[in-house]
Coordinates of C-alpha atoms in Angstrom, one line a residue:
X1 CA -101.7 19.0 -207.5
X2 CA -99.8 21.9 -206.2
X3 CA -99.5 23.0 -202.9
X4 CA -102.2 25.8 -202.8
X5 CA -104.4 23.0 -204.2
X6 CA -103.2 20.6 -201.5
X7 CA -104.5 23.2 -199.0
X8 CA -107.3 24.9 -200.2
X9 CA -108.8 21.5 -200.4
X10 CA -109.3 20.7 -196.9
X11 CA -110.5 24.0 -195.5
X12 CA -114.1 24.7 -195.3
X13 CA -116.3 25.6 -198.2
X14 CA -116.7 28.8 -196.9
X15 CA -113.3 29.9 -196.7
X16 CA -112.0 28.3 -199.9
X17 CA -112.3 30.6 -202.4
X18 CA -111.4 33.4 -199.8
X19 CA -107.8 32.2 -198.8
X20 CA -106.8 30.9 -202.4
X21 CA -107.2 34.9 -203.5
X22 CA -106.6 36.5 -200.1
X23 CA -103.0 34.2 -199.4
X24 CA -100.9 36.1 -201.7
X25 CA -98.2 33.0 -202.2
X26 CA -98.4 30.2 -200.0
X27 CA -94.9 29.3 -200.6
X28 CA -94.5 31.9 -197.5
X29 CA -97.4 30.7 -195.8
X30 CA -96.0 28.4 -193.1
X31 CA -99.1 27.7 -190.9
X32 CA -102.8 27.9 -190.6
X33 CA -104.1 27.7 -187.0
X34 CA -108.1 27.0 -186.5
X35 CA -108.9 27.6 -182.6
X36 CA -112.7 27.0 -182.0
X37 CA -114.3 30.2 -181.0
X38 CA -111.2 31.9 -182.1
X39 CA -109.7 33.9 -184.8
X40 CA -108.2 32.4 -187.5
X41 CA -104.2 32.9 -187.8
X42 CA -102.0 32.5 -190.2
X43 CA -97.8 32.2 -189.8
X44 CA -96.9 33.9 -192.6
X45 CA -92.8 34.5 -193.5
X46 CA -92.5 33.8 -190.0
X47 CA -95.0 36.7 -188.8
X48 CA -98.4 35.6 -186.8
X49 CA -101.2 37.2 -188.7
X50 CA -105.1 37.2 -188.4
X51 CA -106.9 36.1 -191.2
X52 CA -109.7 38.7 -191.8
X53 CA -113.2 37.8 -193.6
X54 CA -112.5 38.8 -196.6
X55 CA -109.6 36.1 -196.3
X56 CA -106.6 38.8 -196.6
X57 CA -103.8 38.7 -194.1
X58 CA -104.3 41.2 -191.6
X59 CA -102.6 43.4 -189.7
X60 CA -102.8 43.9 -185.4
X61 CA -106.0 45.2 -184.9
X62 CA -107.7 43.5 -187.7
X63 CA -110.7 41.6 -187.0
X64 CA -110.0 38.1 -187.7
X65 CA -112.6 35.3 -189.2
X66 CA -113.7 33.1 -186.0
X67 CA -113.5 29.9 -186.6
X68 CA -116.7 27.6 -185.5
X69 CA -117.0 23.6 -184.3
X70 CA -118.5 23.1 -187.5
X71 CA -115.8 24.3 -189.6
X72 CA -113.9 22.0 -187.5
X73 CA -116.0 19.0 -188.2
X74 CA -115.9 19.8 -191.8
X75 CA -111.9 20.2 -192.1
X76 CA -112.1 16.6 -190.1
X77 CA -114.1 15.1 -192.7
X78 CA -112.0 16.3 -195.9
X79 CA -108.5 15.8 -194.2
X80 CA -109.6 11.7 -193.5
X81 CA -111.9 11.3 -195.9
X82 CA -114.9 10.8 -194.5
X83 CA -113.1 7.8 -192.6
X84 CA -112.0 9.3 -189.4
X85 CA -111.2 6.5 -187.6
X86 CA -109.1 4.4 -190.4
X87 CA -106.4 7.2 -188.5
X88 CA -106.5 6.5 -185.4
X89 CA -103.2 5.6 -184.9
X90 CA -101.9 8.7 -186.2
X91 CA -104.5 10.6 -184.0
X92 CA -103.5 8.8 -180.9
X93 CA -99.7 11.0 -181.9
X94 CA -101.5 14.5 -182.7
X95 CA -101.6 14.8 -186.3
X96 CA -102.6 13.9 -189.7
X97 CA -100.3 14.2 -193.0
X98 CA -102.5 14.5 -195.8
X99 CA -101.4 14.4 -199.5
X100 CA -97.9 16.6 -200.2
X101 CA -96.4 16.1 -197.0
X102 CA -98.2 18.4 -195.2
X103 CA -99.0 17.9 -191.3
X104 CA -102.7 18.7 -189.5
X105 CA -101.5 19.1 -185.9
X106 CA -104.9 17.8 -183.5
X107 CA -106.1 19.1 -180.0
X108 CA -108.7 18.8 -177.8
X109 CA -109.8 16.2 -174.9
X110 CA -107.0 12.9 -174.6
X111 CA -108.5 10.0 -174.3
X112 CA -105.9 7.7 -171.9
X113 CA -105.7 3.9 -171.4
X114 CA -103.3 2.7 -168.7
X115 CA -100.9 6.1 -169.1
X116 CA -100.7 6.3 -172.3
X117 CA -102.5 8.3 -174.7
X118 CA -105.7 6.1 -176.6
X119 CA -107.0 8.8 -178.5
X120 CA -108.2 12.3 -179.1
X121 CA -112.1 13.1 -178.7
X122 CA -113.4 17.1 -179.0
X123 CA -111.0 17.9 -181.4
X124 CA -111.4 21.8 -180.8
X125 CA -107.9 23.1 -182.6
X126 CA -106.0 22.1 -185.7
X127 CA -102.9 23.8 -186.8
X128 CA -102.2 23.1 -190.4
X129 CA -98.4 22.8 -190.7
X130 CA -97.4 23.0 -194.5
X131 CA -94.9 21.0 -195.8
X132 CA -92.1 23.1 -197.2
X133 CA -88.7 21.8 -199.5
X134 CA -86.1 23.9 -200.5
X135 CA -84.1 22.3 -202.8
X136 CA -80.4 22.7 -202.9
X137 CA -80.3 24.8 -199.8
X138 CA -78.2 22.3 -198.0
X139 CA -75.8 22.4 -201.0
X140 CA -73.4 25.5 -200.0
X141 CA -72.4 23.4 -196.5
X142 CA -71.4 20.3 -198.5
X143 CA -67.6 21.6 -198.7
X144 CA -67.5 22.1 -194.6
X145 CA -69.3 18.7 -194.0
X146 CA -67.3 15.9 -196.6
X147 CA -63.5 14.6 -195.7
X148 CA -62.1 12.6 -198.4
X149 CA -65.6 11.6 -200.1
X150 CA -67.1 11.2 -196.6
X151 CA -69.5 13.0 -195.0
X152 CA -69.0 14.0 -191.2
X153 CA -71.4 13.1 -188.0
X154 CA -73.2 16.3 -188.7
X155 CA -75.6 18.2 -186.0
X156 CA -78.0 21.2 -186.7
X157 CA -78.9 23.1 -183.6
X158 CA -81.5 26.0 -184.1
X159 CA -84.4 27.5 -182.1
X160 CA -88.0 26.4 -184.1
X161 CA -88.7 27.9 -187.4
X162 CA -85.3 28.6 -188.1
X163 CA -85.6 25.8 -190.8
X164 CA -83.5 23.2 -189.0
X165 CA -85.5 20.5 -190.4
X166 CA -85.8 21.9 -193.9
X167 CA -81.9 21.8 -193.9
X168 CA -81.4 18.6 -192.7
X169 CA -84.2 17.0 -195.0
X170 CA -81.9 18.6 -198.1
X171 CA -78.9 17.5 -196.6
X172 CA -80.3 13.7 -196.4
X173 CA -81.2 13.7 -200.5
X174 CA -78.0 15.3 -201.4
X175 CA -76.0 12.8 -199.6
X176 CA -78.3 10.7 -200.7
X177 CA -78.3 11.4 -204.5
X178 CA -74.7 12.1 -204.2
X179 CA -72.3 15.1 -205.1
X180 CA -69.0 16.2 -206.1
X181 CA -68.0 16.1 -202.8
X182 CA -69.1 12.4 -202.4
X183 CA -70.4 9.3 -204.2
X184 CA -74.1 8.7 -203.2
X185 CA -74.3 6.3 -200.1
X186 CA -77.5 4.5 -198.6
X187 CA -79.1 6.4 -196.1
X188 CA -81.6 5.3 -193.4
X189 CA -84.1 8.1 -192.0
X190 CA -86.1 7.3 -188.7
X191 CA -88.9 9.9 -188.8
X192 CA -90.3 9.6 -185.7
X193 CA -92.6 13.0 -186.0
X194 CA -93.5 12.4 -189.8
X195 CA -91.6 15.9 -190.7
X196 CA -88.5 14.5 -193.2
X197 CA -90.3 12.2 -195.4
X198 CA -93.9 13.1 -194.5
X199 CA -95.1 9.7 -195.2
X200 CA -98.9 9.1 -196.5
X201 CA -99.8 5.9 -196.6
X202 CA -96.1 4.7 -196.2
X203 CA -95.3 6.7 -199.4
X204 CA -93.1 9.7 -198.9
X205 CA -93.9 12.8 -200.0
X206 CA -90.8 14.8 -199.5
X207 CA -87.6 13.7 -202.0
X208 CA -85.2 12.4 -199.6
X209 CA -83.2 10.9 -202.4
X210 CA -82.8 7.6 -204.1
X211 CA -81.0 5.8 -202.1
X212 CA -83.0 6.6 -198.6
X213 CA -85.1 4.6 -196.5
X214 CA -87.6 5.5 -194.2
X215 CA -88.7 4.0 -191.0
X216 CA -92.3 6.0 -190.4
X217 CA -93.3 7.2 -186.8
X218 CA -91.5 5.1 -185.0
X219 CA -89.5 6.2 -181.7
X220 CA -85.8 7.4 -182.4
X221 CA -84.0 5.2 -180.0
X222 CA -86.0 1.9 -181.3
X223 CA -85.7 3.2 -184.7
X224 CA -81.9 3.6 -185.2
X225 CA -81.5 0.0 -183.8
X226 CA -84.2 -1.5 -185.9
X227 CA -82.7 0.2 -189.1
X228 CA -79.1 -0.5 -188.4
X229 CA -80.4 -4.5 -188.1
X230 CA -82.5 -4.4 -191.3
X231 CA -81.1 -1.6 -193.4
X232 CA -77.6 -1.9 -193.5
X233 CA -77.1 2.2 -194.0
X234 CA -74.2 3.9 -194.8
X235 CA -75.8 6.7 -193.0
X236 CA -78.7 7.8 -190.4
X237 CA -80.9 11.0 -190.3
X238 CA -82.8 11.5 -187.6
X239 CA -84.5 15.2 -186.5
X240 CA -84.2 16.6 -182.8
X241 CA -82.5 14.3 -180.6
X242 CA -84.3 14.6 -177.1
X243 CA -83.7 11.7 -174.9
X244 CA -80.8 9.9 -173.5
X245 CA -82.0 6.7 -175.1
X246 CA -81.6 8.6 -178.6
X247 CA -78.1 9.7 -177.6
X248 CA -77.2 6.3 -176.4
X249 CA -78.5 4.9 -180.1
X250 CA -76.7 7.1 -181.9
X251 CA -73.2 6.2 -180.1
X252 CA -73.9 2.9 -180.6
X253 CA -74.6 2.9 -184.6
X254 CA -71.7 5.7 -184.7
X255 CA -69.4 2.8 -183.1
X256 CA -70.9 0.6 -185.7
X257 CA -69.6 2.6 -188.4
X258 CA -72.3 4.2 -189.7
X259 CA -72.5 8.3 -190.0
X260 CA -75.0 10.7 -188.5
X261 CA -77.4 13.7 -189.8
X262 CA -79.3 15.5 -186.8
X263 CA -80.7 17.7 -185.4
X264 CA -81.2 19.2 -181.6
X265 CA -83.5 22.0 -180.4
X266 CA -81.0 25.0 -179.1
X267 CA -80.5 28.9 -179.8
X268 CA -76.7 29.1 -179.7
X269 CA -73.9 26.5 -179.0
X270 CA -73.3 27.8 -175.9
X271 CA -76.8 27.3 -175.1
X272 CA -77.0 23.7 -175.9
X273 CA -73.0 23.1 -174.6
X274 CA -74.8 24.1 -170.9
X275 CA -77.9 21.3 -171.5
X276 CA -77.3 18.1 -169.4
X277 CA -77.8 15.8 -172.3
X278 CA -75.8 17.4 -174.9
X279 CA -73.2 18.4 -172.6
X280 CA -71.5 15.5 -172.4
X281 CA -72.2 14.7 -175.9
X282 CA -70.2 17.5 -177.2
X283 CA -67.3 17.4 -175.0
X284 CA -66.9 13.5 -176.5
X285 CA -66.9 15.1 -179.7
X286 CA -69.4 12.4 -181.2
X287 CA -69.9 15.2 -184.1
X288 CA -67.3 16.4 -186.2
X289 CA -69.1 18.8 -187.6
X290 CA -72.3 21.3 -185.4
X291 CA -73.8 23.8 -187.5
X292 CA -75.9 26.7 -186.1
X293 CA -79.1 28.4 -187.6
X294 CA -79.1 31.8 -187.4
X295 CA -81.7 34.2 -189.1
X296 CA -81.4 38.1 -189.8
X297 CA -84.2 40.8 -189.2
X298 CA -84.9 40.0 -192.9
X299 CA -86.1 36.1 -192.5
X300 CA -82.4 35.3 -194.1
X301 CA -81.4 31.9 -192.8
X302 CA -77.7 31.1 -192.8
X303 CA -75.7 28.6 -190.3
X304 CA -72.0 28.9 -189.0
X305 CA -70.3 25.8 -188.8
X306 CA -68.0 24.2 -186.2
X307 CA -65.8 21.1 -185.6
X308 CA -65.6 18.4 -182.8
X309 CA -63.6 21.2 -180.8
X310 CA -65.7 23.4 -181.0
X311 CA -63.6 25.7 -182.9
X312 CA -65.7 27.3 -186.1
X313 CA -64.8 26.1 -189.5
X314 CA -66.8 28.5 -192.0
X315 CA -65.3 32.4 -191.9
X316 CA -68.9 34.1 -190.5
X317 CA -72.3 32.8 -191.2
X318 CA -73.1 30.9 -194.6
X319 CA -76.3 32.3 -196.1
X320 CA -78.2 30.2 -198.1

């Protein structure tokens, strides 16, 4: 089953047949975003569109298809199965992957036990997040990111959509698989948000390489610990670092000899030098090598690379 397929699957009856001639490729199609009472919008190559009745993408001022509570209830049904509640424990976190990797963010009225989040009742909005590889488009930073067959503590700072996680998910099989620029090494991946490996059913269904295990939904900081324990990895990927529990976790695995792959939410290095909990971070020069994601007025992606110093590594931006 291909992605379209994948997709087209879980929307409503009345808007299949609609979107699979209306979405022109949905390689480009990043997101689907059903708000009851709403229009429906589409991110598509990084543009916010509405999604008109006739199921093309429109334009501002177009008159988008509104999307209904049943239409809701119906996507519900298809995306578990008719067994809703065999997911609660992904719903108590905000989404559902379905098959291919792909992510049904979930919102409506929490449902909270003692602080913490039990469940989610009234689901009123779903954002369907596809799942998106690129192979081989980590591939032209391999020479900037390897030392003598080893591969540098590597971070990836971007704003979101930039593709930060895309990157990082390529860089984790090719290190993975192995290269020309190093032998093939085990590599752990805590996936805390489901994005890298976009486990269903404990299966991945993202290529993270042959030599990668994954720890599913489980908190970073717990994560690396459990993983370094159990795993034995030659290296840990891990996507945005956020707390000071992750960062503590990460020094300590680093100190037990064991690379990183990461990524942090930020729009320029000077940006994230300036945040509190990188800050510090950075000046220790825990990664060798920081790459940022930059993106032209044409959707071109590229990243400029830079050492433990700070001091840039790659002659301009590499576009990939």
């Amino acid at each position: 089953m291909d992605k379209k397929e994948e997709i087209i699957r879980i929307l409503p009856r009345s808007l299949r047949e609609k979107l699979w001639y209306g979405i022109p490729d949905f390689d480009l199609l990043q997101e689907l975003r059903f708000r009851t009472g709403a229009p429906l919008a589409a991110v598509y190559e990084n543009r916010y569109r509405w999604v008109t009745e006739e199921g093309r993408l429109g334009e501002e001022g177009d008159t988008g298809v509104m999307v209904t509570r049943e239409m809701i209830k119906e996507m519900l049904e298809y995306i578990s199965s008719y067994s809703f509640y065999a997911f609660e424990d992904e719903v108590r976190q905000g989404f559902i992957t379905i098959p291919g990797g792909h992510r049904i963010g979930l919102a409506g009225k929490a449902v909270t036990e003692k602080g913490e989040v039990k469940t989610i009742r009234h689901i009123s909005f779903l954002n369907v997040r596809l799942s998106h590889q690129v192979p081989d488009c980590a591939r032209p930073l391999l020479p900037y990111l390897y030392e003598a067959g080893r591969i540098h503590n590597t971070l990836l700072i971007s704003p979101p959509r930039f593709g930060k996680t895309t990157l990082l998910r390529d860089l984790i099989r090719l290190v993975s698989e192995g290269t020309s620029w190093g032998e093939g090494v085990s590599v752990s991946v805590v996936d805390e948000r489901a994005e890298l490996a976009a486990c269903y059913q404990g299966i991945p269904q993202n290529d993270l390489g042959r030599r990668t295990d994954v720890l599913d939904s489980c908190p970073k900081a717990q994560g690396i610990m459990m993983m370094l324990r159990s795993m034995a990895p030659a290296v840990i990927g891990v996507d945005e670092l956020g707390t000071a529990e992750d960062i503590r976790a990460v020094e300590f695995a680093m100190n037990s000899g064991c690379a990183f792959l990461a990524t942090a939410h930020g729009r320029s290095l000077e940006e994230t030098r300036r945040k509190p909990l990188f800050s510090a971070m950075l000046e220790a020069g825990l990664f060798q090598r920081i790459g940022v994601l930059e993106m032209d007025g044409g959707g071109h992606r590229g990243v400029r690379i830079y050492n433990e110093a700070l001091q840039p590594v790659t002659e301009g931006c590499l576009w990939y």
